[in-house]
Short mmCIF file of C-alpha atoms in Angstrom, two decimals:
data_model
loop_
_atom_site.label_atom_id
_atom_site.label_comp_id
_atom_site.label_asym_id
_atom_site.label_seq_id
_atom_site.Cartn_x
_atom_site.Cartn_y
_atom_site.Cartn_z
CA MET A 295 83.51 84.05 82.28
CA ILE A 296 86.61 83.51 84.61
CA PRO A 297 88.53 80.75 82.49
CA PHE A 298 88.20 77.39 84.46
CA ALA A 299 91.15 76.41 85.48
CA THR A 300 92.01 79.97 86.89
CA SER A 301 88.23 79.45 88.66
CA ILE A 302 89.13 76.04 89.90
CA LYS A 303 92.58 76.47 91.07
CA PHE A 304 90.50 79.47 93.55
CA MET A 305 88.46 77.89 94.73
CA ILE A 306 90.33 74.66 95.32
CA GLY A 307 93.13 77.63 97.68
CA GLY A 308 89.79 79.32 98.52
CA TYR A 309 88.44 75.46 100.23
CA SER A 310 91.46 74.38 101.58
CA ALA A 311 92.68 77.53 103.37
CA ILE A 312 88.72 77.94 104.80
CA PHE A 313 89.48 73.69 106.21
CA LEU A 314 93.00 73.96 107.45
CA MET A 315 92.19 77.12 109.25
CA LEU A 316 88.95 75.45 111.23
CA ALA A 317 91.53 72.42 111.74
CA VAL A 318 94.38 74.17 112.76
CA TYR A 319 92.07 75.44 115.40
CA LEU A 320 89.91 72.78 116.58
CA VAL A 321 93.42 70.80 116.94
CA THR A 322 94.58 73.99 118.87
CA LEU A 323 91.49 72.91 121.14
CA VAL A 324 91.76 69.88 121.68
CA LEU A 325 95.73 69.88 122.38
CA ARG A 326 94.86 72.76 125.09
CA TRP A 327 92.42 70.09 126.33
CA ARG A 328 94.52 67.25 127.15
CA ARG A 329 96.86 69.30 128.28
CA MET A 330 94.64 70.95 131.04
CA LYS A 331 93.62 67.56 131.77
CA ARG A 332 97.64 66.37 132.39
CA ASP A 333 97.89 69.13 134.62
CA MET A 334 94.88 68.30 136.38
CA GLN A 335 95.41 64.80 136.71
CA MET A 336 99.63 66.07 138.05
CA LEU A 337 98.15 69.00 140.82
CA GLU A 338 95.63 65.92 141.50
CA ASN A 339 98.56 63.36 142.34
CA ILE A 340 100.31 66.33 144.51
CA LYS A 341 97.85 67.11 145.94
CA ASN A 342 96.93 64.08 147.53
CA ASP A 343 100.95 63.03 148.15
CA PRO A 344 102.70 66.25 149.25
CA GLY A 345 105.27 64.30 148.56
CA GLU A 346 105.09 64.08 145.66
CA ALA A 347 105.96 66.93 144.39
CA ASN A 348 109.83 66.36 144.50
CA LYS A 349 108.31 63.99 141.59
CA TYR A 350 107.53 67.25 139.10
CA GLN A 351 110.20 69.70 140.19
CA MET B 107 85.43 68.35 135.30
CA SER B 108 82.56 66.17 134.34
CA SER B 109 82.87 64.05 131.27
CA GLN B 110 80.98 65.90 128.62
CA PRO B 111 76.75 65.83 128.72
CA LYS B 112 74.99 63.82 126.65
CA ALA B 113 73.04 66.98 123.98
CA LEU B 114 76.84 68.85 123.28
CA THR B 115 77.71 64.67 122.24
CA PHE B 116 74.18 65.32 119.70
CA LEU B 117 75.08 68.21 119.30
CA THR B 118 78.37 67.88 117.90
CA ILE B 119 77.67 64.65 115.99
CA LEU B 120 74.47 66.76 114.35
CA SER B 121 77.03 69.40 113.79
CA ALA B 122 79.22 67.35 111.69
CA VAL B 123 76.03 65.34 109.28
CA LEU B 124 75.25 69.25 109.20
CA PHE B 125 78.11 69.85 107.30
CA LEU B 126 78.95 66.88 105.12
CA GLY B 127 75.39 68.79 103.79
CA ALA B 128 76.84 71.38 103.94
CA LEU B 129 79.63 70.72 101.60
CA TRP B 130 77.14 68.19 98.88
CA MET B 131 75.16 71.11 98.89
CA VAL B 132 77.63 73.50 97.73
CA PHE B 133 79.25 71.47 95.35
CA LEU B 134 77.25 69.45 93.88
CA PHE B 135 73.91 71.24 94.10
CA ALA B 136 74.39 74.02 93.73
CA PRO B 137 74.08 75.85 89.80
CA LEU B 138 78.12 77.41 88.41
CA GLU B 139 76.92 81.32 88.70
CA ALA B 140 77.58 82.76 85.37
CA VAL B 141 80.70 84.89 85.18
CA MET B 142 82.83 84.09 87.92
CA ASN B 143 82.20 79.88 87.62
CA TYR B 144 82.99 77.32 90.08
CA VAL B 145 85.27 80.20 91.81
CA GLN B 146 82.31 82.27 93.10
CA LYS B 147 81.69 78.58 95.77
CA ILE B 148 83.94 79.81 98.05
CA PHE B 149 80.41 82.42 98.88
CA TYR B 150 79.32 80.44 100.66
CA PHE B 151 81.82 79.56 103.05
CA HIS B 152 82.73 82.48 103.13
CA ILE B 153 79.89 84.30 104.74
CA ALA B 154 78.72 81.39 106.54
CA ASN B 155 81.90 82.67 108.58
CA ALA B 156 81.35 85.82 108.87
CA TRP B 157 78.09 85.26 110.36
CA VAL B 158 79.59 82.83 112.86
CA GLY B 159 81.81 85.38 113.24
CA MET B 160 78.84 87.93 113.67
CA LEU B 161 77.12 86.01 116.19
CA GLY B 162 80.10 85.62 118.09
CA PHE B 163 80.48 89.84 118.60
CA LEU B 164 77.46 89.61 119.47
CA ALA B 165 77.77 86.70 122.32
CA ALA B 166 81.04 88.66 123.60
CA ALA B 167 79.25 92.33 123.78
CA VAL B 168 76.13 90.66 126.00
CA ALA B 169 78.45 88.20 127.72
CA GLY B 170 80.69 92.08 128.65
CA ILE B 171 77.47 93.96 129.84
CA LEU B 172 76.85 90.45 132.31
CA TYR B 173 79.47 89.85 133.77
CA LEU B 174 78.75 93.95 134.77
CA VAL B 175 75.94 93.82 136.02
CA LYS B 176 75.90 90.70 137.71
CA LYS B 177 79.75 90.45 138.43
CA ASP B 178 80.03 87.41 137.58
CA LEU B 179 83.19 85.53 136.78
CA LYS B 180 81.51 83.42 134.36
CA TRP B 181 79.90 85.30 132.26
CA ASP B 182 84.01 87.18 131.89
CA LEU B 183 84.66 83.12 130.92
CA VAL B 184 81.69 83.54 128.04
CA GLU B 185 83.21 86.28 127.10
CA LEU B 186 86.31 85.29 125.32
CA ALA B 187 85.35 81.93 124.79
CA ALA B 188 82.87 84.44 121.94
CA VAL B 189 86.09 86.64 121.28
CA GLU B 190 87.48 83.52 120.48
CA ILE B 191 85.29 81.73 118.50
CA SER B 192 84.76 85.22 116.22
CA VAL B 193 88.43 86.15 115.68
CA VAL B 194 89.01 82.73 113.98
CA PHE B 195 86.49 83.41 112.19
CA PHE B 196 86.72 86.84 111.06
CA SER B 197 90.27 85.30 109.96
CA ILE B 198 88.61 82.58 108.04
CA THR B 199 86.29 84.94 106.85
CA ILE B 200 88.89 87.69 105.58
CA VAL B 201 91.50 84.82 103.92
CA SER B 202 88.74 83.68 102.23
CA GLY B 203 86.78 86.94 100.61
CA SER B 204 90.45 88.09 99.61
CA ILE B 205 91.08 84.52 97.53
CA TRP B 206 87.95 84.98 96.19
CA ALA B 207 88.28 88.27 95.48
CA ARG B 208 91.74 87.66 93.04
CA PRO B 209 90.29 85.79 90.62
CA THR B 210 87.38 88.07 90.56
CA TRP B 211 88.68 92.08 91.39
CA GLY B 212 91.82 91.28 89.69
CA THR B 213 92.51 92.31 94.11
CA TRP B 214 94.05 90.27 96.97
CA TRP B 215 91.83 93.33 99.06
CA THR B 216 89.30 95.48 98.93
CA TRP B 217 88.62 98.34 101.32
CA ASP B 218 85.10 97.44 100.62
CA PRO B 219 82.64 97.06 104.05
CA ARG B 220 82.11 95.17 105.54
CA LEU B 221 86.37 93.28 105.16
CA THR B 222 86.96 96.65 105.77
CA THR B 223 85.42 96.16 109.15
CA ALA B 224 86.10 92.38 109.79
CA ALA B 225 89.86 93.87 109.47
CA ILE B 226 89.10 96.22 112.71
CA LEU B 227 87.49 94.28 114.60
CA GLU B 228 90.00 91.82 114.79
CA MET B 229 92.44 94.62 115.57
CA ILE B 230 90.02 95.62 118.70
CA TYR B 231 90.08 91.82 119.42
CA LEU B 232 93.68 91.51 119.19
CA ALA B 233 94.17 94.78 121.58
CA TYR B 234 91.62 93.24 123.82
CA LEU B 235 94.02 89.88 123.99
CA LEU B 236 96.26 91.98 124.91
CA LEU B 237 94.94 93.90 127.11
CA ARG B 238 93.85 90.53 128.91
CA GLN B 239 97.96 89.36 128.62
CA GLY B 240 98.63 92.08 130.93
CA ILE B 241 96.10 92.09 133.49
CA GLU B 242 96.96 89.34 136.38
CA ASP B 243 93.86 90.07 138.95
CA PRO B 244 91.08 88.19 137.48
CA GLU B 245 88.68 90.39 138.99
CA ARG B 246 90.41 93.35 137.45
CA ARG B 247 90.66 91.48 134.18
CA ALA B 248 87.14 91.03 133.93
CA ARG B 249 86.24 94.02 133.88
CA PHE B 250 88.49 96.36 131.94
CA SER B 251 87.06 93.00 129.17
CA ALA B 252 84.11 94.19 130.32
CA VAL B 253 83.87 97.66 129.26
CA TYR B 254 86.64 97.18 126.37
CA THR B 255 84.44 94.49 124.62
CA LEU B 256 81.34 96.93 125.44
CA ILE B 257 83.51 99.86 123.76
CA GLY B 258 84.20 98.17 121.04
CA SER B 259 81.09 96.79 120.34
CA LEU B 260 79.88 100.76 119.75
CA SER B 261 82.64 101.80 117.66
CA VAL B 262 82.59 98.89 115.27
CA PRO B 263 78.88 99.07 113.83
CA LEU B 264 79.28 103.35 113.44
CA THR B 265 83.39 102.46 111.86
CA PHE B 266 80.96 100.09 109.15
CA PHE B 267 78.77 102.72 108.77
CA SER B 268 80.94 105.79 108.63
CA ILE B 269 82.52 103.37 105.87
CA ILE B 270 80.12 102.56 103.44
CA LEU B 271 79.14 106.89 104.33
CA TRP B 272 82.48 107.21 102.72
CA GLN B 273 82.41 105.42 99.88
CA THR B 274 79.30 106.19 98.98
CA ILE B 275 81.05 109.61 97.54
CA HIS B 276 84.49 107.83 96.51
CA PRO B 277 83.04 105.02 94.28
CA GLU B 278 86.64 104.59 93.59
CA ILE B 279 88.52 102.54 95.69
CA ILE B 280 92.18 100.96 94.99
CA GLY B 281 92.01 97.54 92.86
CA GLY B 282 88.61 96.31 92.21
CA GLY B 283 86.82 98.79 90.34
CA ASN B 284 83.89 97.77 91.71
CA SER B 285 84.70 96.62 94.75
CA GLY B 286 80.58 97.62 95.53
CA SER B 287 79.23 94.64 94.54
CA VAL B 288 81.86 92.20 96.35
CA GLY B 289 78.78 89.67 96.93
CA SER B 290 76.53 91.11 94.34
CA PHE B 291 75.93 88.70 91.36
CA GLY B 292 72.51 87.82 90.90
CA MET B 293 71.17 84.41 92.63
CA THR B 294 68.98 82.50 91.64
CA THR B 295 66.90 79.96 93.77
CA PRO B 296 69.05 77.21 94.74
CA MET B 297 71.80 79.83 95.12
CA LEU B 298 70.13 80.68 97.29
CA LEU B 299 69.29 77.49 99.62
CA THR B 300 72.39 76.90 99.66
CA MET B 301 73.21 79.98 100.56
CA PHE B 302 70.83 79.89 103.99
CA TYR B 303 71.60 75.54 104.16
CA CYS B 304 75.47 77.01 105.57
CA LEU B 305 74.34 79.82 107.52
CA PHE B 306 72.00 77.10 109.18
CA THR B 307 75.06 74.69 109.20
CA PHE B 308 77.83 76.82 110.21
CA SER B 309 74.56 78.38 113.32
CA PHE B 310 75.41 74.86 114.84
CA VAL B 311 78.68 74.38 114.39
CA PHE B 312 79.06 77.53 116.35
CA VAL B 313 77.18 76.32 119.44
CA THR B 314 79.09 73.21 119.28
CA LEU B 315 81.96 74.94 119.42
CA PHE B 316 81.14 77.69 121.59
CA TRP B 317 80.11 74.76 123.73
CA TYR B 318 83.87 73.48 123.82
CA ARG B 319 85.77 76.52 123.97
CA ILE B 320 83.23 76.77 127.20
CA ARG B 321 83.99 74.29 128.82
CA LEU B 322 87.83 74.21 127.69
CA GLY B 323 87.61 77.81 129.77
CA ARG B 324 86.09 76.13 132.69
CA LEU B 325 88.85 72.44 132.32
CA SER B 326 91.25 75.90 132.69
CA GLU B 327 89.71 78.14 135.73
CA GLN B 328 88.91 74.70 137.84
CA VAL B 329 93.44 73.80 137.15
CA GLU B 330 94.23 77.53 137.88
CA ILE B 331 91.37 77.03 141.55
CA LEU B 332 93.53 73.76 142.19
CA LYS B 333 96.88 74.91 141.49
CA LEU B 334 96.72 77.86 144.14
CA LYS B 335 95.28 74.86 146.73
CA VAL B 336 98.31 72.88 146.45
CA MET B 337 100.93 75.19 146.38
CA GLU B 338 99.83 76.15 150.00
CA MET C 128 60.50 119.77 149.88
CA GLU C 129 63.14 122.41 150.17
CA VAL C 130 65.46 120.38 152.17
CA GLN C 131 65.90 118.36 149.50
CA THR C 132 66.39 120.56 146.50
CA ALA C 133 68.57 121.89 149.21
CA VAL C 134 70.83 118.64 149.48
CA ASN C 135 70.69 118.04 145.48
CA ARG C 136 72.06 121.60 145.74
CA THR C 137 75.10 120.98 147.76
CA GLN C 138 75.47 117.23 145.89
CA SER C 139 75.23 118.84 142.25
CA ASN C 140 77.55 121.96 143.73
CA ALA C 141 80.36 119.01 144.96
CA TYR C 142 80.12 117.59 141.65
CA LEU C 143 80.83 120.45 140.19
CA LYS C 144 83.45 121.82 142.29
CA ALA C 145 85.04 117.55 141.98
CA VAL C 146 85.54 118.68 138.62
CA LEU C 147 86.94 121.71 138.62
CA ALA C 148 89.18 120.80 141.27
CA ILE C 149 90.92 118.40 139.13
CA VAL C 150 90.91 120.05 136.11
CA TRP C 151 92.74 123.37 137.86
CA LYS C 152 95.17 121.25 139.53
CA ASP C 153 96.18 119.76 136.10
CA LEU C 154 95.99 122.67 134.46
CA ALA C 155 98.69 124.10 137.40
CA ALA C 156 100.75 121.20 137.43
CA GLU C 157 101.68 122.01 133.87
CA LEU C 158 101.81 125.70 133.94
CA ARG C 159 104.91 125.19 136.47
CA SER C 160 106.29 122.08 134.29
CA ARG C 161 105.33 121.91 131.53
CA GLU C 162 106.19 118.81 130.85
CA LEU C 163 103.71 117.21 129.02
CA LEU C 164 102.98 120.55 126.75
CA ALA C 165 106.94 120.23 125.60
CA ALA C 166 106.10 116.34 125.32
CA MET C 167 103.70 116.43 123.12
CA LEU C 168 103.79 119.46 121.09
CA VAL C 169 107.64 118.63 119.90
CA PHE C 170 106.18 115.63 118.87
CA ALA C 171 103.65 117.26 117.32
CA LEU C 172 105.90 119.33 114.82
CA LEU C 173 108.70 115.85 114.68
CA VAL C 174 105.41 114.11 112.90
CA ILE C 175 104.99 116.43 110.59
CA LEU C 176 108.98 117.00 109.47
CA ILE C 177 108.44 113.02 108.65
CA PHE C 178 105.36 113.55 106.42
CA ASN C 179 107.32 116.53 105.00
CA PHE C 180 109.78 114.12 103.79
CA ALA C 181 107.63 110.47 103.56
CA ILE C 182 104.65 112.39 101.21
CA GLU C 183 105.14 114.28 98.17
CA LEU C 184 102.71 117.91 99.71
CA GLN C 185 103.42 119.93 96.06
CA PRO C 186 101.33 122.68 96.72
CA THR C 187 98.43 120.55 94.11
CA LEU C 188 98.19 118.48 95.94
CA ARG C 189 97.62 120.18 99.74
CA SER C 190 94.26 120.34 99.47
CA THR C 191 93.54 116.77 99.73
CA ILE C 192 96.82 115.39 102.45
CA THR C 193 96.18 118.35 104.48
CA PRO C 194 93.54 115.91 106.47
CA GLY C 195 95.39 113.69 106.57
CA VAL C 196 98.88 114.75 107.42
CA LEU C 197 96.40 117.10 111.03
CA TRP C 198 94.73 114.24 112.47
CA ALA C 199 97.11 111.66 112.09
CA THR C 200 99.43 114.20 114.34
CA PHE C 201 96.86 114.73 116.91
CA SER C 202 96.34 111.28 116.39
CA PHE C 203 99.70 110.25 117.19
CA ALA C 204 99.97 113.59 119.75
CA GLY C 205 96.82 112.91 121.40
CA THR C 206 98.10 109.19 122.25
CA LEU C 207 101.39 110.52 124.39
CA GLY C 208 99.10 113.54 125.68
CA LEU C 209 97.07 110.32 127.12
CA ASN C 210 99.34 108.26 128.13
CA ARG C 211 101.23 110.65 130.53
CA SER C 212 98.42 112.16 131.96
CA MET C 213 97.23 108.57 133.39
CA ALA C 214 101.42 108.57 134.54
CA ILE C 215 101.45 110.90 136.18
CA GLU C 216 98.44 110.26 138.22
CA LYS C 217 98.84 106.61 138.73
CA ASP C 218 102.87 107.10 140.18
CA ARG C 219 102.12 109.68 142.69
CA GLY C 220 100.12 108.62 144.08
CA CYS C 221 96.84 111.60 143.04
CA LEU C 222 93.93 108.11 142.07
CA ASP C 223 94.08 107.22 144.89
CA GLY C 224 93.41 110.23 147.06
CA LEU C 225 90.83 110.98 145.03
CA LEU C 226 89.08 107.77 144.77
CA LEU C 227 89.08 108.33 148.95
CA ALA C 228 87.20 111.81 148.09
CA PRO C 229 83.82 111.49 148.67
CA VAL C 230 82.20 112.34 145.43
CA ASP C 231 81.33 110.85 142.34
CA ARG C 232 84.26 109.12 140.56
CA SER C 233 82.50 110.11 137.21
CA ALA C 234 84.08 113.57 138.50
CA ILE C 235 87.43 111.50 138.04
CA TYR C 236 86.73 110.85 134.31
CA PHE C 237 84.44 114.41 133.51
CA GLY C 238 87.57 116.42 135.23
CA LYS C 239 90.52 114.29 134.11
CA LEU C 240 88.42 114.21 130.04
CA PHE C 241 88.83 118.25 130.18
CA SER C 242 92.08 118.55 131.31
CA ASN C 243 92.96 116.27 128.96
CA LEU C 244 91.09 118.02 126.13
CA VAL C 245 91.94 120.98 126.63
CA PHE C 246 96.22 119.80 126.75
CA MET C 247 94.93 118.01 122.85
CA LEU C 248 94.13 121.54 121.68
CA ILE C 249 96.75 123.22 122.91
CA VAL C 250 98.97 121.71 121.17
CA GLU C 251 96.99 122.66 118.48
CA VAL C 252 96.22 125.42 118.70
CA ILE C 253 100.21 125.45 117.94
CA VAL C 254 100.22 123.18 115.42
CA LEU C 255 97.75 124.45 112.85
CA PRO C 256 99.76 128.18 112.22
CA VAL C 257 102.55 126.13 111.74
CA TYR C 258 101.95 123.77 109.52
CA ALA C 259 99.95 126.80 108.10
CA VAL C 260 102.98 128.45 107.11
CA LEU C 261 106.01 125.33 106.69
CA TYR C 262 102.84 124.81 103.56
CA ASN C 263 101.62 127.91 102.82
CA THR C 264 98.03 126.95 103.21
CA ASN C 265 95.48 128.87 104.91
CA LEU C 266 94.19 126.93 107.66
CA PHE C 267 92.67 129.41 109.35
CA ASN C 268 88.92 128.28 108.69
CA PRO C 269 85.56 128.71 111.40
CA GLY C 270 84.43 124.97 110.02
CA LEU C 271 88.12 122.95 110.47
CA LEU C 272 88.32 124.49 113.97
CA LEU C 273 84.58 123.04 115.18
CA VAL C 274 85.78 119.84 113.40
CA ILE C 275 88.96 120.36 115.20
CA LEU C 276 87.07 121.15 118.28
CA LEU C 277 84.80 117.90 117.90
CA GLY C 278 87.20 115.43 116.78
CA SER C 279 89.59 116.35 119.75
CA ILE C 280 86.05 115.48 122.86
CA GLY C 281 84.59 112.14 121.03
CA TYR C 282 89.49 111.26 120.92
CA VAL C 283 89.72 112.73 124.85
CA ALA C 284 86.36 111.34 125.64
CA VAL C 285 87.05 107.51 124.82
CA GLY C 286 91.39 108.41 125.32
CA THR C 287 91.26 109.35 129.13
CA LEU C 288 88.67 106.14 129.47
CA LEU C 289 91.32 103.51 128.20
CA SER C 290 94.29 105.56 129.10
CA SER C 291 92.17 104.53 132.88
CA MET C 292 93.03 100.80 132.25
CA ALA C 293 96.19 100.87 130.12
CA VAL C 294 98.10 103.18 132.74
CA GLN C 295 96.86 99.80 134.95
CA ALA C 296 97.88 96.52 132.67
CA ARG C 297 101.86 95.51 132.47
CA THR C 298 102.81 96.42 129.39
CA ARG C 299 101.16 100.22 130.06
CA ASP C 300 102.12 102.01 126.89
CA VAL C 301 101.80 100.43 123.82
CA LEU C 302 98.26 99.28 124.96
CA LEU C 303 96.91 102.80 124.48
CA PRO C 304 97.38 102.96 120.60
CA ILE C 305 96.80 99.02 120.09
CA MET C 306 93.31 99.99 122.58
CA LEU C 307 92.56 103.12 120.85
CA PHE C 308 93.02 103.32 117.04
CA PRO C 309 90.94 100.37 115.79
CA VAL C 310 87.54 102.42 118.35
CA ILE C 311 87.90 106.38 117.48
CA LEU C 312 88.64 105.53 113.68
CA PRO C 313 85.04 106.45 113.22
CA VAL C 314 86.71 109.82 114.68
CA LEU C 315 89.49 109.83 112.49
CA LEU C 316 87.91 109.20 109.09
CA ALA C 317 84.80 111.48 110.20
CA ALA C 318 86.96 114.27 111.14
CA VAL C 319 89.32 114.23 108.03
CA LYS C 320 86.69 113.90 105.34
CA ALA C 321 85.24 117.38 107.33
CA SER C 322 88.24 119.33 107.61
CA GLY C 323 88.96 118.35 103.99
CA GLY C 324 85.49 119.05 103.04
CA PHE C 325 85.85 122.64 105.05
CA LEU C 326 89.38 123.41 103.21
CA GLN C 327 87.75 122.89 99.86
CA GLN C 328 84.73 124.79 100.40
CA ALA C 329 82.90 121.95 99.10
CA PRO C 330 79.06 122.35 99.89
CA MET C 331 77.51 122.00 103.52
CA ASN C 332 75.22 119.16 102.37
CA THR C 333 78.09 116.85 101.51
CA ILE C 334 80.16 117.95 105.06
CA TRP C 335 76.89 117.10 107.43
CA PRO C 336 76.55 113.69 107.42
CA TRP C 337 80.44 113.58 109.11
CA LEU C 338 79.63 115.89 111.60
CA ASN C 339 76.61 114.24 112.24
CA ILE C 340 78.83 111.63 112.67
CA LEU C 341 81.42 113.11 115.24
CA ILE C 342 79.09 114.82 117.17
CA VAL C 343 77.10 111.56 117.89
CA TYR C 344 80.68 109.70 119.03
CA ASP C 345 80.72 112.65 120.99
CA VAL C 346 77.75 111.98 123.16
CA VAL C 347 76.88 108.37 122.70
CA PHE C 348 80.52 107.03 123.94
CA SER C 349 81.29 109.73 126.10
CA ALA C 350 77.76 109.41 128.27
CA ILE C 351 78.86 105.41 127.82
CA ALA C 352 82.40 106.06 129.44
CA PHE C 353 81.32 108.15 132.25
CA MET C 354 78.61 105.80 133.28
CA VAL C 355 80.86 102.44 132.95
CA PHE C 356 84.47 104.75 134.43
CA ASP C 357 83.55 103.56 137.94
CA PHE C 358 84.56 100.22 136.92
CA VAL C 359 87.37 101.54 135.87
CA VAL C 360 88.82 102.53 139.02
CA GLU C 361 87.50 100.41 141.55
CA GLU C 362 89.35 99.05 143.86
#
């Protein structure tokens, strides 16, 4: 029987790792989405008003 | 890009609720295992993550073949999304498996067929991503990715089988003497229930994330197209 | 009816001629310059040298280590050969010329496969006696030679396909080993186990499963590569 302290320690470690990695992935998805949206907005602005392009140089 | 379809919002909420349910089942419902005590509970999410990895793997293989047959770039997008999800979830599988192995078999790594094949699959995915990075033309990139996915998805089951064969002839593996026993502990009914519930939950998690990732891919594609238009 | 079979025969003749033409072109070019073989051979011998210092090849351990060292050497040298073989094709513009020829694209695949296989086998045939002499092991074993043939076929079947892709990417040289090695593992594993079995004169029933894996791999992946090669050389 694995001693209680060790067992709990590794279980917490394991689940922390799982949640951490899941969370990191979700965060990258959200951040990438937001960046795409921003780029989209910027490109739309340039398309509608070509002069605006100078603003982003 | 259209706003989030209702079905996706519903799916997200459903996944979150099921996920909370899974946590309850693992920590409050499932009984303690006789030998491994608390650390055995990692198994439920470890298996569920591996399951998602597998679903991603299969989705990528199917998407690859569909691209080669139909030449529609949307399948390339689906394939990439599937590979990405599979990479992430197999990584979590390997890490959680490793943490579980340490107190149980005294070693961080066992060369057991499942863990080893997962690691090899990660290498194939890495090669896939590097291949994509090295090709600019979207159509050629899609073709090559699909071909490599095909080769990869055929070789992985064969590799898995070869390692099993290798192990039956050489049972003494570095480290955990009884590494054939990965995942083999007597499972009582509540444990089985918890395991299946987790697999069920993570299936929904997979579909939800897959959908989100595909949407991200589509948005990215639209940005690229717009970029080209504006450059003119 | 007779016209149809005549047409079929001319088509298969043309196909075979194309394959042989490619093989002959590669062999003739190599005979003249010998750059590919020289590079592969020197590299293989260097790898064996490195292994000598990296692993204690005591006489008692040799029979267990030999298959592994041999196949690691062949794998690395093989990558070199595959890379160069395709790079030469692309750089000299031969590939474009071949693509214009009115013959099924897969003929290019088989042509390259055979020439790559010949080069790999030549290197292996030279490395074996050198290894045998350096480490005083008898490697003249028909079973071992069979395994080397089967393993090389599998290696080159997938390697030719993947090198055709890798050579068209920016990161050309590094990409091939990264793509090839994870996918070639069944061949490596089976070849090492089968080689070891033959060298240690193990009973055939322990070796058969490994030979089966090699044969299955060779057949399946040659077929798949053949079917899919078109997608890889499209313009």
